[in-house]
mmCIF file of C-alpha atoms and ligand atoms in Angstrom:
data_model
loop_
_atom_site.group_PDB
_atom_site.id
_atom_site.type_symbol
_atom_site.label_atom_id
_atom_site.label_comp_id
_atom_site.label_asym_id
_atom_site.label_seq_id
_atom_site.Cartn_x
_atom_site.Cartn_y
_atom_site.Cartn_z
ATOM 1 C CA MET A 12 -37.967 -120.478 34.745
ATOM 2 C CA GLN A 13 -39.908 -117.802 32.831
ATOM 3 C CA HIS A 14 -39.313 -116.912 29.147
ATOM 4 C CA PRO A 15 -36.327 -114.773 28.400
ATOM 5 C CA VAL A 16 -37.077 -111.149 27.520
ATOM 6 C CA LEU A 17 -35.039 -109.703 24.622
ATOM 7 C CA ALA A 18 -35.435 -106.003 24.273
ATOM 8 C CA ALA A 19 -34.070 -103.744 21.452
ATOM 9 C CA ASN A 20 -33.424 -100.198 22.343
ATOM 10 C CA TRP A 21 -32.777 -98.325 19.010
ATOM 11 C CA LYS A 22 -32.029 -95.005 20.838
ATOM 12 C CA MET A 23 -31.958 -92.131 18.321
ATOM 13 C CA ASN A 24 -31.550 -94.444 15.365
ATOM 14 C CA HIS A 25 -33.934 -95.673 12.670
ATOM 15 C CA GLY A 26 -36.424 -93.109 11.377
ATOM 16 C CA PRO A 27 -39.762 -94.449 9.871
ATOM 17 C CA THR A 28 -38.304 -95.667 6.624
ATOM 18 C CA GLU A 29 -35.480 -97.448 8.308
ATOM 19 C CA ALA A 30 -37.836 -98.771 11.034
ATOM 20 C CA ARG A 31 -40.252 -100.272 8.196
ATOM 21 C CA GLU A 32 -37.327 -101.821 6.382
ATOM 22 C CA PHE A 33 -35.788 -103.321 9.631
ATOM 23 C CA MET A 34 -39.143 -104.887 10.462
ATOM 24 C CA ARG A 35 -39.632 -106.263 6.997
ATOM 25 C CA ARG A 36 -36.254 -108.048 7.255
ATOM 26 C CA TYR A 37 -36.692 -109.092 10.937
ATOM 27 C CA LEU A 38 -40.115 -110.655 10.216
ATOM 28 C CA THR A 39 -38.728 -112.682 7.511
ATOM 29 C CA LEU A 40 -35.764 -113.957 9.641
ATOM 30 C CA SER A 41 -37.482 -114.419 13.031
ATOM 31 C CA PRO A 42 -40.651 -116.415 13.028
ATOM 32 C CA ARG A 43 -43.150 -116.153 15.984
ATOM 33 C CA ARG A 44 -41.813 -117.952 19.117
ATOM 34 C CA ASN A 45 -43.675 -118.769 22.281
ATOM 35 C CA ASP A 46 -40.597 -119.376 24.391
ATOM 36 C CA ARG A 47 -39.436 -115.681 24.523
ATOM 37 C CA THR A 48 -40.645 -112.129 24.723
ATOM 38 C CA VAL A 49 -39.369 -109.788 22.202
ATOM 39 C CA MET A 50 -39.668 -105.964 22.697
ATOM 40 C CA PHE A 51 -38.602 -103.047 20.393
ATOM 41 C CA PHE A 52 -38.250 -99.460 21.634
ATOM 42 C CA PRO A 53 -38.058 -97.288 18.502
ATOM 43 C CA SER A 54 -37.862 -93.481 18.602
ATOM 44 C CA ASP A 55 -41.250 -91.793 19.129
ATOM 45 C CA LEU A 56 -41.145 -90.670 15.382
ATOM 46 C CA ALA A 57 -40.595 -94.226 13.998
ATOM 47 C CA PHE A 58 -43.001 -95.819 16.552
ATOM 48 C CA SER A 59 -46.173 -95.840 14.268
ATOM 49 C CA ALA A 60 -44.056 -97.129 11.359
ATOM 50 C CA ALA A 61 -42.554 -99.905 13.379
ATOM 51 C CA ALA A 62 -45.983 -100.839 14.903
ATOM 52 C CA GLU A 63 -47.705 -100.846 11.554
ATOM 53 C CA ALA A 64 -45.011 -103.113 10.043
ATOM 54 C CA CYS A 65 -45.485 -105.776 12.687
ATOM 55 C CA ARG A 66 -49.240 -105.442 13.281
ATOM 56 C CA ASP A 67 -49.748 -109.152 12.329
ATOM 57 C CA ARG A 68 -47.162 -110.192 15.013
ATOM 58 C CA SER A 69 -48.886 -109.820 18.369
ATOM 59 C CA ASP A 70 -45.919 -111.639 19.930
ATOM 60 C CA LEU A 71 -43.860 -108.551 19.424
ATOM 61 C CA LEU A 72 -44.160 -105.865 22.061
ATOM 62 C CA LEU A 73 -43.550 -102.191 21.131
ATOM 63 C CA GLY A 74 -42.503 -99.542 23.743
ATOM 64 C CA VAL A 75 -41.268 -96.040 23.928
ATOM 65 C CA GLN A 76 -37.898 -94.908 25.191
ATOM 66 C CA ASN A 77 -39.154 -92.153 27.491
ATOM 67 C CA ILE A 78 -42.323 -90.467 28.808
ATOM 68 C CA HIS A 79 -43.044 -87.309 30.863
ATOM 69 C CA TRP A 80 -44.837 -87.957 34.127
ATOM 70 C CA GLU A 81 -47.546 -85.351 33.527
ATOM 71 C CA ASP A 82 -50.708 -86.438 31.568
ATOM 72 C CA LYS A 83 -50.633 -83.285 29.367
ATOM 73 C CA GLY A 84 -49.649 -79.691 29.315
ATOM 74 C CA ALA A 85 -46.968 -77.186 28.317
ATOM 75 C CA PHE A 86 -44.024 -79.596 28.054
ATOM 76 C CA THR A 87 -42.564 -78.882 24.605
ATOM 77 C CA GLY A 88 -40.840 -81.882 23.098
ATOM 78 C CA GLU A 89 -42.375 -84.431 25.538
ATOM 79 C CA SER A 90 -44.985 -87.201 25.264
ATOM 80 C CA SER A 91 -47.121 -88.474 28.037
ATOM 81 C CA ALA A 92 -47.670 -92.126 29.153
ATOM 82 C CA ALA A 93 -51.344 -91.896 27.997
ATOM 83 C CA MET A 94 -50.198 -90.743 24.544
ATOM 84 C CA ALA A 95 -47.782 -93.608 24.281
ATOM 85 C CA ARG A 96 -50.399 -96.142 25.268
ATOM 86 C CA ASP A 97 -52.865 -94.614 22.788
ATOM 87 C CA ALA A 98 -50.267 -94.948 20.038
ATOM 88 C CA GLY A 99 -49.924 -98.719 20.851
ATOM 89 C CA ALA A 100 -47.010 -98.812 23.302
ATOM 90 C CA ARG A 101 -47.233 -101.503 26.092
ATOM 91 C CA VAL A 102 -43.819 -100.818 27.727
ATOM 92 C CA VAL A 103 -41.660 -97.866 28.529
ATOM 93 C CA LEU A 104 -37.998 -97.429 29.413
ATOM 94 C CA VAL A 105 -37.584 -95.443 32.571
ATOM 95 C CA GLY A 106 -34.228 -94.133 33.887
ATOM 96 C CA HIS A 107 -32.072 -95.245 31.016
ATOM 97 C CA SER A 108 -28.564 -94.195 31.787
ATOM 98 C CA GLU A 109 -28.626 -91.614 28.790
ATOM 99 C CA ARG A 110 -31.710 -89.913 30.342
ATOM 100 C CA ARG A 111 -29.906 -89.857 33.690
ATOM 101 C CA HIS A 112 -26.472 -88.890 32.698
ATOM 102 C CA VAL A 113 -26.893 -86.995 29.368
ATOM 103 C CA PHE A 114 -30.177 -85.297 30.247
ATOM 104 C CA GLY A 115 -29.615 -84.958 34.060
ATOM 105 C CA GLU A 116 -32.720 -86.831 35.089
ATOM 106 C CA THR A 117 -33.087 -87.573 38.823
ATOM 107 C CA ASP A 118 -34.339 -90.538 40.805
ATOM 108 C CA ALA A 119 -37.381 -88.560 41.749
ATOM 109 C CA MET A 120 -38.237 -88.112 38.071
ATOM 110 C CA GLN A 121 -37.925 -91.812 37.570
ATOM 111 C CA ALA A 122 -40.282 -92.504 40.422
ATOM 112 C CA LYS A 123 -42.897 -90.090 38.851
ATOM 113 C CA LYS A 124 -42.498 -91.603 35.472
ATOM 114 C CA CYS A 125 -42.933 -95.183 36.799
ATOM 115 C CA ALA A 126 -46.149 -94.056 38.599
ATOM 116 C CA ALA A 127 -47.450 -92.236 35.342
ATOM 117 C CA ALA A 128 -46.643 -95.308 33.278
ATOM 118 C CA THR A 129 -48.665 -97.641 35.467
ATOM 119 C CA ARG A 130 -51.574 -95.205 35.771
ATOM 120 C CA ALA A 131 -51.674 -95.174 31.941
ATOM 121 C CA GLY A 132 -51.494 -98.987 31.605
ATOM 122 C CA LEU A 133 -47.830 -99.092 30.392
ATOM 123 C CA THR A 134 -45.370 -101.414 31.948
ATOM 124 C CA PRO A 135 -42.171 -99.649 33.103
ATOM 125 C CA VAL A 136 -38.735 -101.067 32.644
ATOM 126 C CA LEU A 137 -36.773 -99.243 35.363
ATOM 127 C CA CYS A 138 -33.068 -99.123 34.360
ATOM 128 C CA VAL A 139 -30.441 -98.833 37.053
ATOM 129 C CA GLY A 140 -26.679 -99.024 37.060
ATOM 130 C CA GLU A 141 -23.549 -97.528 38.492
ATOM 131 C CA LEU A 142 -20.772 -95.311 36.822
ATOM 132 C CA LEU A 143 -17.323 -96.707 36.505
ATOM 133 C CA PRO A 144 -15.764 -94.559 39.436
ATOM 134 C CA GLN A 145 -18.724 -95.741 41.642
ATOM 135 C CA ARG A 146 -17.813 -99.449 40.775
ATOM 136 C CA GLU A 147 -14.172 -98.747 41.387
ATOM 137 C CA ALA A 148 -14.892 -97.215 44.777
ATOM 138 C CA GLY A 149 -16.968 -100.329 45.835
ATOM 139 C CA GLN A 150 -20.131 -98.417 45.639
ATOM 140 C CA ALA A 151 -21.915 -100.226 42.869
ATOM 141 C CA GLU A 152 -24.455 -102.113 45.072
ATOM 142 C CA ALA A 153 -25.353 -98.995 47.136
ATOM 143 C CA VAL A 154 -25.880 -96.916 44.012
ATOM 144 C CA VAL A 155 -28.148 -99.611 42.312
ATOM 145 C CA LEU A 156 -30.158 -100.059 45.659
ATOM 146 C CA GLU A 157 -30.611 -96.400 46.055
ATOM 147 C CA GLN A 158 -31.802 -96.086 42.344
ATOM 148 C CA LEU A 159 -34.216 -98.959 42.971
ATOM 149 C CA THR A 160 -35.523 -97.656 46.342
ATOM 150 C CA LEU A 161 -36.130 -94.116 44.992
ATOM 151 C CA GLY A 162 -37.320 -95.143 41.576
ATOM 152 C CA LEU A 163 -39.955 -97.532 43.002
ATOM 153 C CA ALA A 164 -41.077 -95.258 45.750
ATOM 154 C CA GLU A 165 -44.416 -94.167 44.158
ATOM 155 C CA LEU A 166 -45.598 -97.653 43.019
ATOM 156 C CA SER A 167 -47.863 -100.124 44.849
ATOM 157 C CA THR A 168 -46.363 -103.630 45.317
ATOM 158 C CA ALA A 169 -48.773 -105.067 42.693
ATOM 159 C CA SER A 170 -47.268 -102.572 40.194
ATOM 160 C CA VAL A 171 -43.727 -103.477 41.054
ATOM 161 C CA ALA A 172 -44.629 -107.198 40.833
ATOM 162 C CA SER A 173 -45.726 -106.635 37.155
ATOM 163 C CA MET A 174 -42.872 -104.442 35.943
ATOM 164 C CA LEU A 175 -39.259 -105.112 34.722
ATOM 165 C CA ILE A 176 -35.913 -103.933 35.980
ATOM 166 C CA ALA A 177 -32.889 -103.616 33.843
ATOM 167 C CA TYR A 178 -29.406 -103.601 35.272
ATOM 168 C CA GLU A 179 -27.268 -101.587 32.978
ATOM 169 C CA PRO A 180 -23.714 -100.664 34.365
ATOM 170 C CA VAL A 181 -23.087 -97.271 32.636
ATOM 171 C CA TRP A 182 -19.517 -98.206 31.963
ATOM 172 C CA ALA A 183 -20.713 -101.004 29.824
ATOM 173 C CA ILE A 184 -23.167 -99.102 27.735
ATOM 174 C CA GLY A 185 -22.103 -98.415 24.233
ATOM 175 C CA THR A 186 -18.451 -98.957 25.209
ATOM 176 C CA GLY A 187 -17.836 -102.486 24.021
ATOM 177 C CA LYS A 188 -17.047 -103.431 27.623
ATOM 178 C CA THR A 189 -19.590 -106.056 28.831
ATOM 179 C CA ALA A 190 -19.950 -107.077 32.453
ATOM 180 C CA THR A 191 -18.898 -110.758 32.813
ATOM 181 C CA PRO A 192 -21.800 -113.144 33.343
ATOM 182 C CA ALA A 193 -20.608 -113.496 36.992
ATOM 183 C CA ASP A 194 -20.633 -109.671 37.579
ATOM 184 C CA ALA A 195 -24.101 -109.435 36.117
ATOM 185 C CA SER A 196 -25.313 -112.375 38.065
ATOM 186 C CA ALA A 197 -23.960 -110.925 41.244
ATOM 187 C CA MET A 198 -25.788 -107.548 40.804
ATOM 188 C CA HIS A 199 -29.033 -109.229 39.675
ATOM 189 C CA ALA A 200 -28.945 -111.280 42.810
ATOM 190 C CA VAL A 201 -28.693 -108.058 44.923
ATOM 191 C CA ILE A 202 -31.615 -106.580 42.941
ATOM 192 C CA ARG A 203 -33.696 -109.844 43.401
ATOM 193 C CA THR A 204 -33.058 -109.783 47.194
ATOM 194 C CA HIS A 205 -34.222 -106.176 47.355
ATOM 195 C CA LEU A 206 -37.346 -107.145 45.456
ATOM 196 C CA ARG A 207 -37.939 -110.099 47.720
ATOM 197 C CA GLY A 208 -37.952 -107.667 50.544
ATOM 198 C CA LEU A 209 -40.876 -105.834 48.851
ATOM 199 C CA LEU A 210 -42.678 -108.641 47.221
ATOM 200 C CA GLY A 211 -41.723 -111.957 48.831
ATOM 201 C CA GLU A 212 -41.773 -114.921 46.435
ATOM 202 C CA LYS A 213 -43.508 -112.798 43.765
ATOM 203 C CA ALA A 214 -39.986 -111.175 43.249
ATOM 204 C CA LEU A 215 -39.046 -114.343 41.323
ATOM 205 C CA ALA A 216 -41.459 -113.339 38.587
ATOM 206 C CA VAL A 217 -40.051 -109.889 37.988
ATOM 207 C CA PRO A 218 -37.781 -110.130 34.966
ATOM 208 C CA ILE A 219 -34.292 -108.551 35.549
ATOM 209 C CA LEU A 220 -32.563 -107.801 32.286
ATOM 210 C CA TYR A 221 -28.834 -107.174 31.762
ATOM 211 C CA GLY A 222 -27.861 -104.344 29.336
ATOM 212 C CA GLY A 223 -24.409 -103.053 28.304
ATOM 213 C CA SER A 224 -22.591 -103.898 25.045
ATOM 214 C CA VAL A 225 -24.387 -107.138 24.680
ATOM 215 C CA SER A 226 -23.414 -108.831 21.213
ATOM 216 C CA LYS A 227 -24.123 -111.947 19.389
ATOM 217 C CA GLY A 228 -21.008 -113.369 20.943
ATOM 218 C CA THR A 229 -21.910 -112.585 24.579
ATOM 219 C CA ALA A 230 -25.722 -112.949 24.613
ATOM 220 C CA ALA A 231 -25.768 -116.732 25.317
ATOM 221 C CA SER A 232 -23.326 -116.695 28.334
ATOM 222 C CA LEU A 233 -25.140 -113.671 29.860
ATOM 223 C CA LEU A 234 -28.621 -115.261 29.451
ATOM 224 C CA ALA A 235 -27.302 -118.442 30.993
ATOM 225 C CA ALA A 236 -26.112 -116.571 34.109
ATOM 226 C CA GLU A 237 -28.207 -116.942 37.251
ATOM 227 C CA HIS A 238 -30.873 -114.227 37.784
ATOM 228 C CA VAL A 239 -30.348 -112.906 34.317
ATOM 229 C CA ASP A 240 -33.864 -113.096 32.818
ATOM 230 C CA GLY A 241 -33.229 -111.158 29.643
ATOM 231 C CA LEU A 242 -31.212 -108.612 27.702
ATOM 232 C CA LEU A 243 -31.677 -104.994 26.868
ATOM 233 C CA VAL A 244 -29.573 -104.325 23.741
ATOM 234 C CA GLY A 245 -28.720 -101.053 22.075
ATOM 235 C CA GLY A 246 -26.150 -101.182 19.340
ATOM 236 C CA ALA A 247 -26.343 -104.843 18.479
ATOM 237 C CA SER A 248 -30.197 -104.478 17.917
ATOM 238 C CA LEU A 249 -29.821 -102.097 15.065
ATOM 239 C CA ASP A 250 -29.351 -104.530 12.236
ATOM 240 C CA ALA A 251 -32.141 -107.036 11.597
ATOM 241 C CA GLU A 252 -29.706 -110.029 11.012
ATOM 242 C CA GLY A 253 -27.741 -109.500 14.184
ATOM 243 C CA TRP A 254 -30.886 -108.852 16.255
ATOM 244 C CA SER A 255 -32.500 -112.009 14.928
ATOM 245 C CA SER A 256 -29.611 -113.979 15.908
ATOM 246 C CA ILE A 257 -29.605 -112.675 19.476
ATOM 247 C CA VAL A 258 -33.394 -113.292 19.616
ATOM 248 C CA ALA A 259 -32.772 -116.904 18.565
ATOM 249 C CA THR A 260 -30.004 -117.368 21.330
HETATM 250 C C1 PEP B 1348 -28.898 -99.626 25.885
HETATM 251 O O1 PEP B 1348 -29.125 -98.753 25.189
HETATM 252 O O2 PEP B 1348 -29.672 -99.918 26.856
HETATM 253 C C2 PEP B 1348 -27.681 -100.453 25.775
HETATM 254 C C3 PEP B 1348 -27.408 -101.324 26.635
HETATM 255 O O3 PEP B 1348 -26.857 -100.088 24.720
HETATM 256 P P1 PEP B 1348 -25.650 -100.950 24.169
HETATM 257 O O4 PEP B 1348 -26.127 -102.388 24.009
HETATM 258 O O5 PEP B 1348 -25.227 -100.349 22.897
HETATM 259 O O6 PEP B 1348 -24.501 -100.930 25.194
#
């Protein structure tokens, strides 16, 4: 059993001042641990402040919430994977449901972003998940498998073997509705089987995170579910005390 991965997605919260203050609190509450991997995804503008505040804690991984797939050019408002890597990011969220459903990003874009990330030495966390009507229509597995197939299309098997997947049912994100551990486990098993088809036994080493309204109260039971290798947490990662207790789960 690999170490659980606990990832905090701050979304568009915490500017540089709040990021510094959060880290100051978090570092006093959560000592270094060798039995879990902790990641933070601040906004691009707060990235340097967060990275600077935890520069003595090499156990904490910093990532960005989004990248463009081109290396440079006339893409106002965007940042490239190489820029994120240069700023100190090690990981990047790709295909978060808010990028897909609020900003209209397609699976083809996710494939290009995953490829750009790996070219630049960033580890992608590919997020997949179905909408509520798709779940109600019995299409959840098909949707997730299509997102996986298309999102991984431009990666070598070696790159897939060293990335992470996050299953985040869209109906559970920011809604207070969490998938049950059994629901999460069932979809994670589907994802694992797909990865096994690509990677064989190496698929067991690809962390599959669950995300969607995880709280202090639900973290332990979700983490205990089979095939759930970690958690991607939005709202409940925003205060240092709450996030520390989830990390300590
Ligand atoms: C997320 O942003 O990935 C997420 C799961 O958000 P929340 O925990 O707020 O549902």
